[in-house]
Amino acid sequence: MAATKKYTGRIVLSFILFFCGAVNVYARTETEAVTQVSTIDALLSGIYDGETTIAQLKKYGNFGIGTFNALDGEMVAVNGEFYQVKPNGLVEKAKHSMKTPFAAVTFFDMDEALELQPGVNFTTFERVMDTAAPTKNIFYAIQITGLFRDIKLRSVPKQQRPYAPLSVILKKQPLFYSKNIRGSIVGFRCPQFIKGLNVPGYHFHFISENAKMGGHVLEFTVEEAMLQIDYTPKFFMLLPGDDEFYKADLTINREEELKKVEK
Ligand SMILES: [Zn+2]
């Protein structure tokens, strides 16, 4: 009897170890992957409710950007903490139970760091990245942390059904300006071939150092800041399984619409 009990105990233990091991291997491989929920074209077409919770999203990354169900503000995740930027630009910690219709995350794992010169803005930053990045054909997770001379941000107010298209909603987007503010710009540079799925080029959100203010970044000027780049060659998608997504017409070219929404 005693021997059987011991044997059973060992089997249980090896199962536990096997699953712990599997989770560890999974997490380690994920550090090189961007994982995204749904597609940018689904969001542009007005699918603003998803099933993926913040708790689930955390399994795929500790860093990233997105939005919440009913477009209830901008999402920004940094150092494992997920935040919700309210329509007034103020920030709250996102609850684990909150859901997202669109987000992209990764485990941030810096490959390269460089100091940005005072006066670098969104346009000149693109030139810095073109020099620093070895190729335009992979994803880069990007974090810029420091003091910003000025920054122009926006957030989105929570929507009611029937939902209007994103391009219509963002015509009235709440804008915020801030000067001499410390914080982090967080986001991605996606390759051009990603169009339809995500935003080709740069997509950044901001969170202040005191985690009180943030938003989707429209313009910025650096006073002193460190740029950290994470080369990310893998890409995973979590596509919604609901009726709304299944029935959406995602064959339409929304390139022009996206340009209006991102600026
Ligand atoms: Zn955004």
mmCIF file of C-alpha atoms and ligand atoms in Angstrom:
data_model
loop_
_atom_site.group_PDB
_atom_site.id
_atom_site.type_symbol
_atom_site.label_atom_id
_atom_site.label_comp_id
_atom_site.label_asym_id
_atom_site.label_seq_id
_atom_site.Cartn_x
_atom_site.Cartn_y
_atom_site.Cartn_z
ATOM 1 C CA MET A 1 0.000 0.000 0.000
ATOM 2 C CA ALA A 2 2.693 2.379 1.050
ATOM 3 C CA ALA A 3 4.627 1.743 -2.159
ATOM 4 C CA THR A 4 1.549 2.419 -4.351
ATOM 5 C CA LYS A 5 0.871 5.642 -2.509
ATOM 6 C CA LYS A 6 4.453 6.774 -3.038
ATOM 7 C CA TYR A 7 4.260 5.871 -6.728
ATOM 8 C CA THR A 8 0.990 7.808 -7.164
ATOM 9 C CA GLY A 9 2.591 10.719 -5.358
ATOM 10 C CA ARG A 10 5.466 10.701 -7.841
ATOM 11 C CA ILE A 11 3.120 10.674 -10.816
ATOM 12 C CA VAL A 12 1.227 13.672 -9.425
ATOM 13 C CA LEU A 13 4.510 15.468 -8.790
ATOM 14 C CA SER A 14 5.813 14.817 -12.292
ATOM 15 C CA PHE A 15 2.538 16.109 -13.745
ATOM 16 C CA ILE A 16 2.877 19.306 -11.719
ATOM 17 C CA LEU A 17 6.500 19.705 -12.802
ATOM 18 C CA PHE A 18 5.562 19.000 -16.425
ATOM 19 C CA PHE A 19 2.915 21.741 -16.425
ATOM 20 C CA CYS A 20 5.156 24.248 -14.632
ATOM 21 C CA GLY A 21 7.856 23.470 -17.181
ATOM 22 C CA ALA A 22 5.435 23.907 -20.069
ATOM 23 C CA VAL A 23 4.305 27.301 -18.756
ATOM 24 C CA ASN A 24 7.925 28.420 -18.340
ATOM 25 C CA VAL A 25 8.956 27.380 -21.847
ATOM 26 C CA TYR A 26 5.851 29.071 -23.250
ATOM 27 C CA ALA A 27 6.561 32.349 -21.422
ATOM 28 C CA ARG A 28 10.179 32.305 -22.559
ATOM 29 C CA THR A 29 9.338 31.835 -26.251
ATOM 30 C CA GLU A 30 6.719 34.578 -25.998
ATOM 31 C CA THR A 31 9.350 37.239 -25.195
ATOM 32 C CA GLU A 32 10.123 37.382 -28.918
ATOM 33 C CA ALA A 33 6.496 37.698 -30.029
ATOM 34 C CA VAL A 34 3.939 40.424 -30.539
ATOM 35 C CA THR A 35 0.550 38.974 -29.628
ATOM 36 C CA GLN A 36 -2.483 40.907 -30.795
ATOM 37 C CA VAL A 37 -6.211 40.663 -30.196
ATOM 38 C CA SER A 38 -8.462 40.974 -33.304
ATOM 39 C CA THR A 39 -7.464 43.192 -36.254
ATOM 40 C CA ILE A 40 -7.246 46.950 -36.816
ATOM 41 C CA ASP A 41 -9.746 46.648 -39.698
ATOM 42 C CA ALA A 42 -12.260 44.953 -37.372
ATOM 43 C CA LEU A 43 -11.865 47.918 -35.006
ATOM 44 C CA LEU A 44 -12.218 50.402 -37.899
ATOM 45 C CA SER A 45 -15.395 48.600 -38.976
ATOM 46 C CA GLY A 46 -16.945 49.239 -35.548
ATOM 47 C CA ILE A 47 -16.301 46.009 -33.631
ATOM 48 C CA TYR A 48 -15.667 47.594 -30.235
ATOM 49 C CA ASP A 49 -16.448 44.642 -27.963
ATOM 50 C CA GLY A 50 -14.132 41.684 -27.452
ATOM 51 C CA GLU A 51 -13.944 38.668 -25.172
ATOM 52 C CA THR A 52 -10.263 38.811 -24.133
ATOM 53 C CA THR A 53 -9.763 40.007 -20.551
ATOM 54 C CA ILE A 54 -6.765 41.905 -19.187
ATOM 55 C CA ALA A 55 -5.991 38.802 -17.077
ATOM 56 C CA GLN A 56 -5.735 36.716 -20.288
ATOM 57 C CA LEU A 57 -3.744 39.395 -22.116
ATOM 58 C CA LYS A 58 -1.159 39.400 -19.298
ATOM 59 C CA LYS A 59 -0.232 35.823 -20.270
ATOM 60 C CA TYR A 60 1.074 37.198 -23.575
ATOM 61 C CA GLY A 61 2.901 40.297 -22.415
ATOM 62 C CA ASN A 62 3.792 42.869 -19.788
ATOM 63 C CA PHE A 63 4.047 45.732 -22.272
ATOM 64 C CA GLY A 64 1.775 47.085 -24.983
ATOM 65 C CA ILE A 65 -1.120 49.196 -26.177
ATOM 66 C CA GLY A 66 -4.767 48.858 -27.133
ATOM 67 C CA THR A 67 -8.251 49.901 -26.150
ATOM 68 C CA PHE A 68 -11.112 48.609 -23.972
ATOM 69 C CA ASN A 69 -14.618 47.365 -24.755
ATOM 70 C CA ALA A 70 -16.957 50.112 -26.017
ATOM 71 C CA LEU A 71 -13.740 52.103 -26.751
ATOM 72 C CA ASP A 72 -13.646 53.038 -23.078
ATOM 73 C CA GLY A 73 -10.289 54.834 -23.212
ATOM 74 C CA GLU A 74 -6.762 54.008 -24.363
ATOM 75 C CA MET A 75 -4.819 51.048 -22.943
ATOM 76 C CA VAL A 76 -1.170 51.298 -22.027
ATOM 77 C CA ALA A 77 0.858 48.539 -20.374
ATOM 78 C CA VAL A 78 4.351 48.997 -19.030
ATOM 79 C CA ASN A 79 6.427 46.960 -16.546
ATOM 80 C CA GLY A 80 3.565 44.500 -16.181
ATOM 81 C CA GLU A 81 0.989 47.090 -15.097
ATOM 82 C CA PHE A 82 -2.023 47.715 -17.362
ATOM 83 C CA TYR A 83 -3.593 51.192 -17.323
ATOM 84 C CA GLN A 84 -6.762 52.753 -18.691
ATOM 85 C CA VAL A 85 -6.569 56.341 -19.933
ATOM 86 C CA LYS A 86 -9.976 57.930 -19.400
ATOM 87 C CA PRO A 87 -11.510 60.397 -21.923
ATOM 88 C CA ASN A 88 -10.254 63.286 -19.732
ATOM 89 C CA GLY A 89 -6.649 61.997 -20.010
ATOM 90 C CA LEU A 90 -6.560 60.796 -16.405
ATOM 91 C CA VAL A 91 -5.301 57.286 -15.727
ATOM 92 C CA GLU A 92 -6.577 54.359 -13.666
ATOM 93 C CA LYS A 93 -5.213 50.851 -13.239
ATOM 94 C CA ALA A 94 -7.121 48.478 -15.524
ATOM 95 C CA LYS A 95 -9.095 45.774 -13.722
ATOM 96 C CA HIS A 96 -8.275 42.145 -14.581
ATOM 97 C CA SER A 97 -11.887 41.564 -15.619
ATOM 98 C CA MET A 98 -11.927 44.407 -18.194
ATOM 99 C CA LYS A 99 -12.099 43.259 -21.815
ATOM 100 C CA THR A 100 -10.439 44.440 -24.992
ATOM 101 C CA PRO A 101 -11.594 44.456 -28.645
ATOM 102 C CA PHE A 102 -8.064 45.310 -29.893
ATOM 103 C CA ALA A 103 -4.630 45.227 -28.257
ATOM 104 C CA ALA A 104 -1.016 44.266 -28.954
ATOM 105 C CA VAL A 105 1.386 43.113 -26.256
ATOM 106 C CA THR A 106 4.810 41.552 -25.780
ATOM 107 C CA PHE A 107 7.204 40.712 -22.960
ATOM 108 C CA PHE A 108 9.590 43.656 -23.254
ATOM 109 C CA ASP A 109 13.131 42.430 -23.532
ATOM 110 C CA MET A 110 15.517 45.226 -24.575
ATOM 111 C CA ASP A 111 17.961 44.536 -27.396
ATOM 112 C CA GLU A 112 19.274 48.055 -27.951
ATOM 113 C CA ALA A 113 19.272 51.367 -26.066
ATOM 114 C CA LEU A 114 20.279 54.845 -27.119
ATOM 115 C CA GLU A 115 19.967 58.348 -25.785
ATOM 116 C CA LEU A 116 17.735 60.732 -27.722
ATOM 117 C CA GLN A 117 18.988 64.274 -28.304
ATOM 118 C CA PRO A 118 16.975 67.242 -26.945
ATOM 119 C CA GLY A 119 14.521 68.435 -29.591
ATOM 120 C CA VAL A 120 13.879 65.040 -31.188
ATOM 121 C CA ASN A 121 10.216 64.939 -32.226
ATOM 122 C CA PHE A 122 7.976 62.314 -33.874
ATOM 123 C CA THR A 123 9.311 63.118 -37.365
ATOM 124 C CA THR A 124 13.005 63.159 -36.456
ATOM 125 C CA PHE A 125 12.530 60.131 -34.193
ATOM 126 C CA GLU A 126 11.496 58.120 -37.267
ATOM 127 C CA ARG A 127 14.902 58.977 -38.788
ATOM 128 C CA VAL A 128 16.687 57.860 -35.585
ATOM 129 C CA MET A 129 14.821 54.546 -35.736
ATOM 130 C CA ASP A 130 15.613 54.092 -39.436
ATOM 131 C CA THR A 131 19.313 54.287 -38.541
ATOM 132 C CA ALA A 132 19.064 52.140 -35.391
ATOM 133 C CA ALA A 133 16.793 49.370 -36.688
ATOM 134 C CA PRO A 134 18.545 46.757 -38.835
ATOM 135 C CA THR A 135 15.463 45.977 -40.969
ATOM 136 C CA LYS A 136 11.965 47.264 -41.732
ATOM 137 C CA ASN A 137 10.626 43.748 -41.951
ATOM 138 C CA ILE A 138 10.214 42.727 -38.297
ATOM 139 C CA PHE A 139 8.266 44.192 -35.349
ATOM 140 C CA TYR A 140 9.911 46.458 -32.784
ATOM 141 C CA ALA A 141 8.581 47.091 -29.310
ATOM 142 C CA ILE A 142 9.673 50.608 -28.383
ATOM 143 C CA GLN A 143 9.882 52.419 -25.055
ATOM 144 C CA ILE A 144 11.036 56.039 -24.741
ATOM 145 C CA THR A 145 11.441 57.093 -21.125
ATOM 146 C CA GLY A 146 12.466 60.494 -19.858
ATOM 147 C CA LEU A 147 11.490 64.149 -19.841
ATOM 148 C CA PHE A 148 9.323 65.462 -22.680
ATOM 149 C CA ARG A 149 9.400 69.148 -23.620
ATOM 150 C CA ASP A 150 5.858 68.807 -24.945
ATOM 151 C CA ILE A 151 3.444 66.069 -25.860
ATOM 152 C CA LYS A 152 0.068 66.001 -27.673
ATOM 153 C CA LEU A 153 -2.256 63.152 -26.684
ATOM 154 C CA ARG A 154 -5.787 61.952 -27.224
ATOM 155 C CA SER A 155 -8.168 59.513 -25.637
ATOM 156 C CA VAL A 156 -11.588 58.191 -26.623
ATOM 157 C CA PRO A 157 -14.937 58.484 -24.809
ATOM 158 C CA LYS A 158 -16.917 55.295 -24.086
ATOM 159 C CA GLN A 159 -19.371 54.545 -26.920
ATOM 160 C CA GLN A 160 -22.999 53.434 -26.909
ATOM 161 C CA ARG A 161 -24.571 51.015 -29.382
ATOM 162 C CA PRO A 162 -25.285 51.344 -32.289
ATOM 163 C CA TYR A 163 -21.586 52.110 -32.697
ATOM 164 C CA ALA A 164 -20.420 54.781 -35.154
ATOM 165 C CA PRO A 165 -17.281 54.084 -37.262
ATOM 166 C CA LEU A 166 -13.976 54.980 -35.605
ATOM 167 C CA SER A 167 -13.230 57.666 -38.223
ATOM 168 C CA VAL A 168 -16.471 59.476 -37.228
ATOM 169 C CA ILE A 169 -15.865 59.147 -33.451
ATOM 170 C CA LEU A 170 -12.308 60.440 -33.653
ATOM 171 C CA LYS A 171 -13.363 63.638 -35.444
ATOM 172 C CA LYS A 172 -14.413 64.778 -31.954
ATOM 173 C CA GLN A 173 -11.485 63.178 -30.091
ATOM 174 C CA PRO A 174 -10.576 64.803 -26.736
ATOM 175 C CA LEU A 175 -7.025 66.232 -27.011
ATOM 176 C CA PHE A 176 -4.549 66.955 -24.214
ATOM 177 C CA TYR A 177 -1.302 68.875 -24.252
ATOM 178 C CA SER A 178 1.373 68.704 -21.630
ATOM 179 C CA LYS A 179 4.728 70.437 -21.170
ATOM 180 C CA ASN A 180 7.834 69.308 -19.259
ATOM 181 C CA ILE A 181 6.358 66.004 -18.280
ATOM 182 C CA ARG A 182 8.205 62.852 -17.244
ATOM 183 C CA GLY A 183 6.980 59.496 -18.436
ATOM 184 C CA SER A 184 7.163 56.727 -20.987
ATOM 185 C CA ILE A 185 6.075 56.449 -24.585
ATOM 186 C CA VAL A 186 5.170 52.818 -25.213
ATOM 187 C CA GLY A 187 4.331 51.086 -28.469
ATOM 188 C CA PHE A 188 5.368 49.349 -31.638
ATOM 189 C CA ARG A 189 6.774 49.822 -35.096
ATOM 190 C CA CYS A 190 5.043 47.321 -37.345
ATOM 191 C CA PRO A 191 6.219 46.398 -40.848
ATOM 192 C CA GLN A 192 4.300 47.793 -43.861
ATOM 193 C CA PHE A 193 3.050 44.305 -44.778
ATOM 194 C CA ILE A 194 0.900 44.276 -41.613
ATOM 195 C CA LYS A 195 -1.775 46.555 -43.121
ATOM 196 C CA GLY A 196 -5.287 45.301 -42.435
ATOM 197 C CA LEU A 197 -4.103 43.531 -39.283
ATOM 198 C CA ASN A 198 -2.371 46.291 -37.337
ATOM 199 C CA VAL A 199 -1.008 49.817 -37.881
ATOM 200 C CA PRO A 200 1.961 49.886 -40.308
ATOM 201 C CA GLY A 201 4.678 52.144 -38.886
ATOM 202 C CA TYR A 202 4.482 53.700 -35.417
ATOM 203 C CA HIS A 203 1.685 53.482 -32.850
ATOM 204 C CA PHE A 204 2.468 54.942 -29.426
ATOM 205 C CA HIS A 205 0.654 55.527 -26.151
ATOM 206 C CA PHE A 206 1.983 57.606 -23.242
ATOM 207 C CA ILE A 207 1.886 57.226 -19.479
ATOM 208 C CA SER A 208 3.308 59.839 -17.119
ATOM 209 C CA GLU A 209 5.878 58.808 -14.493
ATOM 210 C CA ASN A 210 3.322 59.310 -11.701
ATOM 211 C CA ALA A 211 0.798 57.207 -13.710
ATOM 212 C CA LYS A 212 -1.745 60.032 -13.591
ATOM 213 C CA MET A 213 -1.901 61.146 -17.225
ATOM 214 C CA GLY A 214 -1.678 59.450 -20.590
ATOM 215 C CA GLY A 215 -3.154 58.836 -24.025
ATOM 216 C CA HIS A 216 -2.549 57.985 -27.671
ATOM 217 C CA VAL A 217 0.499 59.979 -28.822
ATOM 218 C CA LEU A 218 -0.062 62.430 -31.694
ATOM 219 C CA GLU A 219 3.090 64.565 -31.284
ATOM 220 C CA PHE A 220 6.015 64.805 -28.884
ATOM 221 C CA THR A 221 9.330 66.598 -28.360
ATOM 222 C CA VAL A 222 12.085 65.092 -26.232
ATOM 223 C CA GLU A 223 13.997 67.112 -23.624
ATOM 224 C CA GLU A 224 16.074 64.168 -22.406
ATOM 225 C CA ALA A 225 15.083 60.558 -22.941
ATOM 226 C CA MET A 226 16.359 57.029 -23.403
ATOM 227 C CA LEU A 227 15.104 54.946 -26.294
ATOM 228 C CA GLN A 228 14.870 51.193 -25.725
ATOM 229 C CA ILE A 229 14.177 48.839 -28.616
ATOM 230 C CA ASP A 230 13.108 45.197 -28.463
ATOM 231 C CA TYR A 231 13.506 43.340 -31.786
ATOM 232 C CA THR A 232 10.438 41.131 -32.109
ATOM 233 C CA PRO A 233 10.381 38.663 -34.999
ATOM 234 C CA LYS A 234 7.335 36.592 -33.977
ATOM 235 C CA PHE A 235 3.676 37.467 -34.400
ATOM 236 C CA PHE A 236 0.608 35.797 -32.870
ATOM 237 C CA MET A 237 -3.072 36.652 -33.264
ATOM 238 C CA LEU A 238 -6.030 35.975 -30.987
ATOM 239 C CA LEU A 239 -9.053 36.233 -33.285
ATOM 240 C CA PRO A 240 -12.493 36.692 -31.707
ATOM 241 C CA GLY A 241 -14.908 33.758 -31.812
ATOM 242 C CA ASP A 242 -18.134 35.739 -31.636
ATOM 243 C CA ASP A 243 -20.850 36.302 -34.215
ATOM 244 C CA GLU A 244 -20.016 39.952 -34.792
ATOM 245 C CA PHE A 245 -16.437 39.146 -35.868
ATOM 246 C CA TYR A 246 -17.472 36.056 -37.838
ATOM 247 C CA LYS A 247 -19.989 38.083 -39.871
ATOM 248 C CA ALA A 248 -17.872 41.240 -40.378
ATOM 249 C CA ASP A 249 -16.842 42.102 -43.928
ATOM 250 C CA LEU A 250 -13.077 42.418 -43.567
ATOM 251 C CA THR A 251 -12.347 42.532 -47.313
ATOM 252 C CA ILE A 252 -12.632 46.337 -47.538
ATOM 253 C CA ASN A 253 -9.403 48.351 -47.940
ATOM 254 C CA ARG A 254 -9.363 50.753 -44.958
ATOM 255 C CA GLU A 255 -5.921 52.296 -45.519
ATOM 256 C CA GLU A 256 -7.216 55.884 -45.950
ATOM 257 C CA GLU A 257 -9.561 55.540 -42.969
ATOM 258 C CA LEU A 258 -6.642 54.342 -40.800
ATOM 259 C CA LYS A 259 -4.532 57.367 -41.757
ATOM 260 C CA LYS A 260 -7.316 59.709 -40.547
ATOM 261 C CA VAL A 261 -7.694 57.793 -37.275
ATOM 262 C CA GLU A 262 -4.023 57.635 -36.340
ATOM 263 C CA LYS A 263 -3.138 61.321 -36.841
HETATM 264 ZN ZN ZN B 1 -3.675 54.320 -29.995
#
